Coordinates of N, CA and C in Angstrom, one line a residue:
Chain N
D239 N 0.8 -1.2 0.0 CA 0.0 0.0 0.0 C 0.9 1.2 0.0
G240 N 0.6 2.2 -1.0 CA 1.4 3.4 -1.0 C 0.6 4.4 -0.2
G241 N 1.3 5.3 0.5 CA 0.6 6.3 1.3 C 1.5 7.0 2.3
I242 N 0.9 7.8 3.1 CA 1.6 8.5 4.2 C 1.1 8.1 5.5
T243 N 2.0 7.8 6.4 CA 1.6 7.3 7.8 C 2.1 8.4 8.8
Q244 N 1.2 8.6 9.8 CA 1.6 9.5 10.9 C 1.4 8.7 12.2
S245 N 2.3 8.9 13.1 CA 2.1 8.2 14.4 C 2.6 9.1 15.5
P246 N 2.0 9.0 16.7 CA 0.8 8.3 16.9 C -0.4 9.0 16.5
K247 N -1.6 8.5 16.6 CA -2.9 9.1 16.2 C -3.2 10.2 17.3
Y248 N -3.0 9.8 18.6 CA -3.3 10.7 19.7 C -2.0 10.8 20.5
L249 N -1.7 12.0 21.0 CA -0.5 12.2 21.8 C -0.8 13.2 22.9
F250 N -0.4 12.9 24.1 CA -0.6 13.7 25.3 C 0.7 14.1 25.9
R251 N 0.9 15.4 26.2 CA 2.2 15.8 26.8 C 1.9 16.8 27.9
K252 N 2.8 16.9 28.8 CA 2.8 18.0 29.8 C 3.5 19.2 29.2
E253 N 3.0 20.3 29.7 CA 3.6 21.6 29.3 C 5.1 21.6 29.6
G254 N 5.9 22.2 28.7 CA 7.3 22.3 28.9 C 8.1 21.1 28.4
Q255 N 7.4 20.1 27.9 CA 8.1 19.0 27.3 C 8.1 19.1 25.7
N256 N 9.3 18.7 25.1 CA 9.3 18.6 23.7 C 8.7 17.3 23.3
V257 N 8.1 17.3 22.1 CA 7.5 16.1 21.6 C 7.7 16.0 20.0
T258 N 8.0 14.8 19.6 CA 8.2 14.6 18.1 C 7.1 13.8 17.5
L259 N 6.6 14.3 16.4 CA 5.5 13.7 15.6 C 6.2 13.0 14.4
S260 N 5.8 11.8 14.1 CA 6.4 11.1 13.0 C 5.6 11.2 11.7
C261 N 6.2 11.3 10.6 CA 5.6 11.3 9.3 C 6.5 10.5 8.3
E262 N 5.9 9.4 7.7 CA 6.6 8.6 6.7 C 5.8 8.4 5.5
Q263 N 6.5 8.5 4.3 CA 5.7 8.3 3.0 C 6.5 7.3 2.1
N264 N 5.8 6.5 1.4 CA 6.4 5.5 0.5 C 5.9 5.8 -0.9
L265 N 5.6 7.1 -1.2 CA 5.1 7.5 -2.5 C 6.3 7.9 -3.4
N266 N 7.5 7.9 -2.9 CA 8.7 8.4 -3.6 C 8.5 9.9 -4.0
H267 N 7.8 10.6 -3.1 CA 7.6 12.1 -3.3 C 8.8 12.9 -2.8
D268 N 9.2 13.9 -3.5 CA 10.3 14.7 -3.1 C 10.0 15.7 -2.0
A269 N 8.8 16.3 -2.1 CA 8.4 17.4 -1.2 C 7.5 16.8 -0.1
M270 N 7.7 17.4 1.1 CA 6.9 17.0 2.3 C 6.6 18.3 3.0
Y271 N 5.5 18.2 3.8 CA 4.9 19.4 4.4 C 4.4 19.1 5.8
W272 N 4.4 20.0 6.7 CA 3.7 19.9 7.9 C 2.7 21.1 8.1
Y273 N 1.4 20.8 8.4 CA 0.4 21.8 8.6 C -0.2 21.6 10.0
R274 N -0.7 22.7 10.5 CA -1.5 22.7 11.8 C -2.9 23.1 11.5
Q275 N -3.9 22.4 12.1 CA -5.3 22.7 12.0 C -5.9 22.9 13.4
D276 N -6.5 24.1 13.6 CA -7.2 24.4 14.8 C -8.7 24.3 14.6
P277 N -9.5 24.1 15.6 CA -11.0 23.8 15.4 C -11.6 24.9 14.5
G278 N -12.4 24.5 13.5 CA -13.1 25.4 12.7 C -12.3 26.3 11.8
Q279 N -11.0 25.9 11.6 CA -10.1 26.7 10.8 C -9.5 25.9 9.7
G280 N -9.0 26.5 8.7 CA -8.2 25.8 7.7 C -6.9 25.5 8.1
L281 N -6.1 24.9 7.2 CA -4.7 24.5 7.6 C -3.7 25.6 7.4
R282 N -2.7 25.6 8.3 CA -1.6 26.6 8.2 C -0.3 25.9 8.1
L283 N 0.5 26.4 7.2 CA 1.8 25.7 6.9 C 2.8 26.0 8.0
I284 N 3.5 24.9 8.5 CA 4.5 25.1 9.6 C 5.9 25.1 8.9
Y285 N 6.2 24.0 8.2 CA 7.5 23.8 7.6 C 7.2 23.0 6.3
Y286 N 8.2 23.1 5.3 CA 8.1 22.2 4.2 C 9.5 21.9 3.7
S287 N 9.7 20.8 3.0 CA 11.0 20.4 2.5 C 10.8 19.9 1.1
Q288 N 11.7 20.4 0.2 CA 11.6 20.0 -1.2 C 12.6 19.0 -1.5
I289 N 13.6 18.8 -0.7 CA 14.6 17.8 -1.0 C 15.3 17.4 0.4
V290 N 15.9 16.2 0.3 CA 16.6 15.8 1.5 C 17.6 16.8 2.0
N291 N 17.7 16.9 3.3 CA 18.7 17.8 4.0 C 18.4 19.3 3.7
D292 N 17.2 19.6 3.3 CA 16.8 21.0 3.1 C 15.4 21.2 3.5
F293 N 15.1 22.3 4.2 CA 13.7 22.6 4.6 C 13.5 24.1 4.7
Q294 N 12.3 24.6 4.6 CA 12.0 26.0 4.7 C 10.9 26.2 5.7
K295 N 10.9 27.4 6.3 CA 9.9 27.8 7.3 C 8.6 28.1 6.5
G296 N 7.5 27.8 7.1 CA 6.2 28.2 6.6 C 5.7 29.4 7.3
D297 N 4.4 29.5 7.4 CA 3.8 30.8 8.0 C 3.9 30.8 9.5
I298 N 3.9 29.7 10.1 CA 3.9 29.6 11.6 C 4.9 28.7 12.2
A299 N 6.2 28.9 11.8 CA 7.3 28.0 12.2 C 7.8 28.2 13.6
E300 N 7.5 29.3 14.3 CA 8.0 29.6 15.6 C 7.6 28.5 16.6
G301 N 8.6 27.9 17.3 CA 8.3 26.9 18.3 C 8.3 25.5 17.8
Y302 N 8.6 25.3 16.5 CA 8.7 24.0 15.9 C 10.1 23.8 15.2
S303 N 10.5 22.6 15.1 CA 11.7 22.2 14.3 C 11.4 21.0 13.5
V304 N 12.2 20.8 12.4 CA 12.1 19.6 11.6 C 13.4 19.1 11.2
S305 N 13.5 17.9 10.6 CA 14.7 17.4 10.0 C 14.2 16.6 8.7
R306 N 15.1 16.5 7.8 CA 14.8 15.7 6.6 C 16.1 14.9 6.2
E307 N 16.4 13.9 7.0 CA 17.6 13.1 6.7 C 17.4 12.0 5.7
K308 N 16.1 11.6 5.5 CA 15.8 10.6 4.5 C 14.6 11.1 3.6
K309 N 14.5 10.7 2.4 CA 13.4 11.1 1.5 C 12.1 10.7 2.1
E310 N 12.0 9.6 2.7 CA 10.7 9.0 3.2 C 10.2 9.7 4.5
S311 N 11.0 10.4 5.2 CA 10.7 10.7 6.6 C 10.9 12.2 6.8
F312 N 9.9 12.8 7.6 CA 10.0 14.3 7.8 C 9.4 14.5 9.2
P313 N 10.1 14.2 10.3 CA 9.6 14.4 11.6 C 9.5 15.8 12.1
L314 N 8.5 16.1 12.9 CA 8.2 17.5 13.4 C 8.4 17.4 14.9
T315 N 9.2 18.3 15.4 CA 9.3 18.5 16.9 C 8.6 19.7 17.4
V316 N 7.7 19.5 18.3 CA 7.0 20.7 18.9 C 7.7 21.0 20.2
T317 N 8.4 22.1 20.2 CA 9.2 22.4 21.4 C 8.4 23.2 22.5
S318 N 9.0 23.3 23.6 CA 8.4 24.0 24.7 C 8.2 25.5 24.4
A319 N 8.8 26.0 23.4 CA 8.7 27.4 23.0 C 7.4 27.7 22.3
Q320 N 6.7 26.6 21.8 CA 5.5 26.8 21.1 C 4.4 27.1 22.2
K321 N 3.8 28.3 22.1 CA 2.9 28.8 23.1 C 1.6 28.1 23.2
N322 N 1.1 27.6 22.1 CA -0.2 27.0 22.1 C -0.2 25.8 21.2
P323 N 0.5 24.7 21.7 CA 0.7 23.5 20.9 C -0.4 22.6 20.6
T324 N -1.5 22.7 21.4 CA -2.6 21.7 21.3 C -3.3 22.0 20.0
A325 N -3.3 21.0 19.1 CA -3.9 21.1 17.7 C -3.9 19.8 17.0
F326 N -4.4 19.8 15.8 CA -4.4 18.6 14.9 C -3.3 18.9 13.9
Y327 N -2.3 17.9 13.8 CA -1.1 18.1 12.9 C -1.2 17.2 11.8
L328 N -1.1 17.8 10.6 CA -1.2 17.0 9.3 C 0.1 17.1 8.5
C329 N 0.5 15.9 8.0 CA 1.7 15.8 7.2 C 1.2 15.6 5.7
A330 N 1.9 16.1 4.8 CA 1.5 15.9 3.4 C 2.8 15.7 2.5
S331 N 2.6 15.2 1.3 CA 3.7 15.1 0.4 C 3.2 15.4 -1.0
S332 N 4.2 15.7 -1.9 CA 3.8 15.9 -3.3 C 5.1 15.7 -4.2
I333 N 4.8 15.4 -5.5 CA 5.9 15.4 -6.4 C 6.4 16.8 -6.6
D334 N 7.7 17.1 -6.6 CA 8.2 18.4 -6.8 C 8.4 18.7 -8.3
I335 N 7.6 19.6 -8.9 CA 7.8 20.0 -10.3 C 7.9 21.5 -10.3
P336 N 9.0 22.0 -9.9 CA 9.0 23.5 -9.6 C 8.8 24.3 -10.9
L337 N 7.9 25.3 -10.7 CA 7.7 26.3 -11.7 C 7.2 25.8 -13.0
S338 N 6.7 24.6 -13.0 CA 6.2 24.0 -14.3 C 4.8 24.3 -14.6
G339 N 4.0 24.6 -13.5 CA 2.6 24.8 -13.7 C 1.9 23.4 -13.8
L340 N 2.6 22.3 -13.7 CA 2.0 21.0 -13.8 C 1.4 20.7 -12.4
Q341 N 0.6 19.6 -12.4 CA -0.1 19.3 -11.2 C 0.9 19.0 -10.1
R342 N 0.7 19.5 -8.9 CA 1.5 19.2 -7.8 C 0.5 18.9 -6.6
E343 N -0.3 17.9 -6.9 CA -1.3 17.5 -6.0 C -0.7 17.0 -4.7
Q344 N -1.2 17.5 -3.6 CA -0.7 17.2 -2.3 C -1.5 16.0 -1.7
Y345 N -0.9 15.0 -1.1 CA -1.5 13.9 -0.5 C -1.3 14.0 1.0
F346 N -2.3 13.7 1.8 CA -2.2 13.9 3.2 C -2.3 12.6 4.0
G347 N -1.6 12.7 5.2 CA -1.7 11.6 6.1 C -2.9 11.7 7.0
P348 N -3.1 10.7 7.9 CA -4.3 10.7 8.7 C -4.3 11.7 9.9
G349 N -3.1 12.3 10.2 CA -3.1 13.3 11.2 C -2.7 12.8 12.6
T350 N -2.2 13.7 13.5 CA -1.9 13.4 14.9 C -2.5 14.5 15.7
R351 N -3.3 14.1 16.7 CA -4.0 15.1 17.5 C -3.1 15.2 18.8
L352 N -2.5 16.3 19.0 CA -1.6 16.6 20.1 C -2.4 17.4 21.2
T353 N -2.4 16.9 22.4 CA -3.0 17.7 23.5 C -1.9 17.9 24.6
V354 N -1.7 19.2 24.9 CA -0.7 19.6 25.9 C -1.4 20.2 27.1
T355 N -1.1 19.7 28.3 CA -1.8 20.2 29.5 C -0.8 20.7 30.5
Chain I
K71 N -1.2 39.6 0.4 CA -1.2 38.3 0.9 C -2.5 37.6 0.5
Q72 N -2.3 36.4 0.0 CA -3.5 35.6 -0.5 C -4.4 35.3 0.6
E73 N -5.7 35.5 0.4 CA -6.7 35.0 1.4 C -7.7 34.2 0.6
V74 N -8.1 33.1 1.3 CA -9.1 32.2 0.7 C -10.3 32.1 1.6
T75 N -11.5 32.3 1.0 CA -12.7 32.4 1.8 C -13.7 31.4 1.3
Q76 N -14.3 30.6 2.2 CA -15.4 29.7 1.8 C -16.7 30.1 2.5
I77 N -17.7 30.2 1.7 CA -19.0 30.6 2.3 C -20.0 29.6 1.6
P78 N -21.0 29.0 2.4 CA -21.1 29.3 3.9 C -20.2 28.4 4.7
A79 N -20.1 28.7 6.0 CA -19.3 27.9 6.9 C -19.9 26.5 7.1
A80 N -21.3 26.4 7.0 CA -22.0 25.2 7.2 C -23.2 25.2 6.3
L81 N -23.6 24.0 5.9 CA -24.7 23.8 4.9 C -25.4 22.5 5.2
S82 N -26.7 22.5 5.3 CA -27.5 21.3 5.6 C -28.6 21.2 4.5
V83 N -28.6 20.0 3.8 CA -29.6 19.9 2.7 C -30.1 18.4 2.8
P84 N -31.3 18.2 2.2 CA -31.9 16.9 2.1 C -31.2 16.0 1.1
E85 N -31.2 14.8 1.3 CA -30.6 13.8 0.4 C -31.2 14.0 -1.0
G86 N -30.4 13.8 -2.0 CA -30.8 13.9 -3.4 C -30.7 15.2 -4.1
E87 N -30.5 16.3 -3.3 CA -30.4 17.6 -3.9 C -29.0 17.8 -4.5
N88 N -29.0 18.6 -5.5 CA -27.7 19.1 -6.1 C -27.3 20.4 -5.3
L89 N -26.0 20.5 -5.1 CA -25.6 21.7 -4.3 C -24.3 22.2 -4.8
V90 N -24.0 23.5 -4.4 CA -22.8 24.2 -4.8 C -22.1 24.7 -3.6
L91 N -20.8 24.5 -3.5 CA -19.9 25.1 -2.5 C -19.0 26.1 -3.1
N92 N -18.8 27.2 -2.4 CA -18.1 28.3 -3.0 C -16.8 28.5 -2.4
C93 N -15.8 29.0 -3.2 CA -14.5 29.3 -2.7 C -14.0 30.6 -3.5
S94 N -13.5 31.6 -2.7 CA -13.0 32.8 -3.4 C -11.6 33.1 -2.9
F95 N -10.8 33.7 -3.8 CA -9.4 34.0 -3.4 C -9.1 35.4 -3.9
T96 N -8.2 36.0 -3.3 CA -7.9 37.4 -3.5 C -6.8 37.7 -4.6
D97 N -5.9 36.8 -4.8 CA -4.8 36.9 -5.7 C -5.0 35.9 -6.8
S98 N -5.1 36.4 -8.0 CA -5.4 35.4 -9.1 C -4.1 34.7 -9.7
A99 N -3.0 35.1 -9.2 CA -1.7 34.5 -9.6 C -1.5 33.1 -8.9
I100 N -2.2 32.1 -9.4 CA -2.1 30.8 -8.8 C -1.7 29.8 -9.8
Y101 N -1.1 28.7 -9.4 CA -0.8 27.6 -10.2 C -1.9 26.6 -10.4
N102 N -2.6 26.4 -9.3 CA -3.8 25.5 -9.4 C -4.6 25.7 -8.1
L103 N -5.8 25.1 -8.1 CA -6.7 25.1 -7.0 C -7.1 23.6 -6.7
Q104 N -7.1 23.3 -5.5 CA -7.4 21.9 -5.1 C -8.6 21.9 -4.1
W105 N -9.5 21.0 -4.3 CA -10.6 20.7 -3.4 C -10.4 19.4 -2.6
F106 N -10.6 19.5 -1.3 CA -10.4 18.4 -0.4 C -11.6 18.1 0.4
R107 N -11.7 16.8 0.8 CA -12.7 16.4 1.7 C -12.1 16.0 3.0
Q108 N -12.7 16.4 4.2 CA -12.1 16.0 5.5 C -13.3 15.4 6.3
D109 N -13.2 14.2 6.7 CA -14.1 13.6 7.7 C -13.6 13.9 9.1
P110 N -14.5 13.9 10.1 CA -14.2 14.3 11.5 C -13.0 13.5 12.0
G111 N -12.0 14.2 12.5 CA -10.8 13.6 13.1 C -9.9 12.9 12.1
K112 N -10.1 13.1 10.8 CA -9.3 12.4 9.8 C -8.4 13.4 9.0
G113 N -7.6 12.9 8.2 CA -6.8 13.7 7.3 C -7.6 14.1 6.1
L114 N -6.9 14.8 5.1 CA -7.6 15.3 3.9 C -7.5 14.3 2.8
T115 N -8.6 14.2 2.0 CA -8.6 13.4 0.8 C -8.8 14.4 -0.4
S116 N -7.9 14.3 -1.3 CA -8.0 15.2 -2.5 C -9.1 14.7 -3.4
L117 N -10.0 15.7 -3.8 CA -11.1 15.4 -4.6 C -10.8 15.7 -6.1
L118 N -10.4 17.0 -6.3 CA -10.2 17.5 -7.6 C -9.1 18.5 -7.6
L119 N -8.3 18.6 -8.6 CA -7.3 19.6 -8.8 C -7.5 20.3 -10.1
I120 N -7.6 21.6 -10.2 CA -7.8 22.3 -11.4 C -6.5 23.2 -11.6
Q121 N -5.9 22.9 -12.8 CA -4.7 23.8 -13.1 C -5.2 25.2 -13.5
S122 N -4.3 26.1 -13.4 CA -4.6 27.5 -13.7 C -5.1 27.7 -15.1
S123 N -4.7 26.9 -16.0 CA -5.1 27.0 -17.4 C -6.5 26.3 -17.7
Q124 N -7.0 25.6 -16.7 CA -8.2 24.9 -17.0 C -9.4 25.6 -16.4
R125 N -10.6 25.3 -16.9 CA -11.8 25.9 -16.4 C -12.6 25.0 -15.5
E126 N -12.5 23.7 -15.7 CA -13.2 22.8 -14.8 C -12.6 21.4 -14.8
Q127 N -13.0 20.6 -13.8 CA -12.6 19.2 -13.7 C -13.8 18.5 -13.2
T128 N -13.9 17.2 -13.6 CA -15.0 16.4 -13.2 C -14.5 15.0 -12.7
S129 N -15.2 14.6 -11.6 CA -14.9 13.2 -11.1 C -16.2 12.7 -10.6
G130 N -16.9 11.7 -11.3 CA -18.1 11.2 -10.8 C -19.2 12.2 -10.7
R131 N -19.7 12.3 -9.5 CA -20.8 13.3 -9.2 C -20.3 14.7 -8.9
L132 N -19.0 14.9 -8.9 CA -18.3 16.1 -8.5 C -17.9 16.9 -9.8
N133 N -18.1 18.2 -9.7 CA -17.6 19.0 -10.8 C -17.1 20.3 -10.2
A134 N -15.8 20.6 -10.4 CA -15.2 21.9 -9.9 C -14.9 22.8 -11.1
S135 N -15.2 24.1 -10.9 CA -14.9 25.1 -11.9 C -14.0 26.1 -11.3
L136 N -13.3 26.8 -12.2 CA -12.3 27.8 -11.8 C -12.4 29.0 -12.7
D137 N -12.6 30.2 -12.1 CA -12.6 31.5 -12.8 C -11.5 32.3 -12.2
K138 N -10.3 32.3 -12.7 CA -9.2 33.0 -12.1 C -9.4 34.5 -12.1
S139 N -10.0 35.1 -13.2 CA -10.2 36.5 -13.3 C -11.1 37.1 -12.2
S140 N -12.0 36.3 -11.8 CA -12.9 36.8 -10.7 C -12.5 36.2 -9.3
G141 N -11.5 35.4 -9.3 CA -11.0 34.8 -8.0 C -12.0 33.9 -7.4
R142 N -12.7 33.0 -8.2 CA -13.7 32.1 -7.7 C -13.6 30.7 -8.2
S143 N -14.0 29.8 -7.3 CA -14.1 28.4 -7.7 C -15.4 27.8 -7.0
T144 N -16.0 26.9 -7.7 CA -17.2 26.3 -7.2 C -17.0 24.7 -7.2
L145 N -17.6 24.1 -6.3 CA -17.6 22.6 -6.3 C -19.1 22.2 -6.3
Y146 N -19.5 21.6 -7.4 CA -20.9 21.1 -7.6 C -21.0 19.7 -7.2
I147 N -21.9 19.3 -6.4 CA -22.1 17.9 -6.0 C -23.6 17.6 -6.5
A148 N -23.6 16.6 -7.4 CA -24.9 16.2 -7.9 C -25.5 15.0 -7.1
A149 N -26.8 15.0 -7.0 CA -27.6 13.9 -6.3 C -26.9 13.6 -5.0
S150 N -26.9 14.5 -4.1 CA -26.2 14.3 -2.8 C -26.7 13.1 -2.0
Q151 N -25.7 12.5 -1.3 CA -26.0 11.3 -0.5 C -25.5 11.5 1.0
P152 N -26.1 10.8 1.9 CA -25.6 11.0 3.3 C -24.1 10.8 3.5
G153 N -23.5 9.9 2.7 CA -22.1 9.7 2.7 C -21.2 10.9 2.2
D154 N -21.9 11.9 1.7 CA -21.2 13.1 1.2 C -20.9 14.0 2.4
S155 N -21.6 13.7 3.5 CA -21.4 14.6 4.7 C -20.0 14.6 5.2
A156 N -19.4 15.8 5.2 CA -18.0 16.0 5.6 C -17.7 17.5 5.5
T157 N -16.5 17.9 5.9 CA -16.0 19.3 5.6 C -15.3 19.3 4.3
Y158 N -15.6 20.3 3.5 CA -14.9 20.5 2.2 C -14.0 21.7 2.3
L159 N -12.8 21.5 1.9 CA -11.8 22.6 1.9 C -11.3 22.9 0.5
C160 N -11.1 24.1 0.2 CA -10.4 24.5 -1.0 C -9.0 25.1 -0.6
A161 N -8.1 24.9 -1.5 CA -6.8 25.5 -1.3 C -6.2 25.9 -2.6
V162 N -5.4 27.0 -2.6 CA -4.8 27.5 -3.8 C -3.3 27.4 -3.7
D163 N -2.7 27.0 -4.8 CA -1.2 26.8 -4.9 C -0.6 28.0 -5.6
Q164 N 0.1 28.8 -4.8 CA 0.7 30.0 -5.3 C 2.2 29.8 -5.7
G165 N 2.6 28.6 -5.8 CA 4.0 28.3 -6.1 C 4.8 28.3 -4.8
A166 N 6.1 28.1 -4.9 CA 7.0 28.0 -3.7 C 6.5 26.9 -2.7
Q167 N 5.8 25.9 -3.3 CA 5.3 24.8 -2.5 C 4.3 25.2 -1.4
K168 N 3.6 26.3 -1.6 CA 2.7 26.7 -0.5 C 1.2 26.6 -1.0
L169 N 0.4 25.9 -0.2 CA -1.0 25.9 -0.3 C -1.6 26.8 0.7
V170 N -2.6 27.7 0.3 CA -3.3 28.5 1.2 C -4.7 28.0 1.2
F171 N -5.2 27.7 2.4 CA -6.5 27.0 2.6 C -7.5 28.0 3.0
G172 N -8.8 27.7 2.6 CA -9.9 28.3 3.2 C -10.3 27.6 4.5
Q173 N -11.3 28.1 5.2 CA -11.7 27.6 6.5 C -12.6 26.4 6.4
G174 N -13.1 26.1 5.2 CA -13.9 24.9 5.0 C -15.4 25.2 5.1
T175 N -16.2 24.3 4.4 CA -17.7 24.3 4.5 C -18.0 23.0 5.1
R176 N -18.7 23.0 6.2 CA -19.2 21.7 6.8 C -20.5 21.4 6.2
L177 N -20.6 20.3 5.5 CA -21.8 19.8 4.8 C -22.4 18.7 5.5
T178 N -23.8 18.8 5.7 CA -24.6 17.7 6.2 C -25.7 17.4 5.3
I179 N -25.7 16.1 4.9 CA -26.8 15.6 4.0 C -27.8 14.8 4.8
N180 N -29.0 15.2 4.9 CA -30.0 14.6 5.8 C -30.8 13.5 5.0
P181 N -30.9 12.3 5.5 CA -31.6 11.2 4.9 C -33.1 11.5 4.8

């Protein structure tokens, strides 16, 4: 089965602790993304990576960190510096066809719901 | 800055009706527009992607249109079914690997 997996589905942490969310894809996609979704809102981009060992900040990167050591994996760390970390986190991937105007359809994982108390 | 708006925020219709969901965006310089479906507590499922050079795309009972000049897209659902109940999100691709999302329309189809 090809797709994107995120683990765990639910995650609970105490305030002040760092936590790492897993995202793995076997679609052979170059680009990977992390989004955050709050209740009743659309998705906001946290970080994205177009190639291994390279990543860029999205619109709300403060308090988060990522790594891209392998093409298949793009873990997200929510640090204690993130002021409001409780949210639904979604990982996505796409084929990278820069500036071509061709389809760059994004495929999403099932999400991880993080609760920090 | 690109802004994407979806109206209405929620919609409830009886089974069998045809319906239209709306999406508007402020900057017409887009590569494509994508419609997604999200079930409660789940990830997003891509429904249709319309490239900037296209006017519409169809998949089964779904038809999405794009009018770049007016900054609008619509998702038409024919012969609605209870299984169509979900939140529908539109997103525009402005390049640089960035999708900008609307807040979604929560659709309920009543049997």
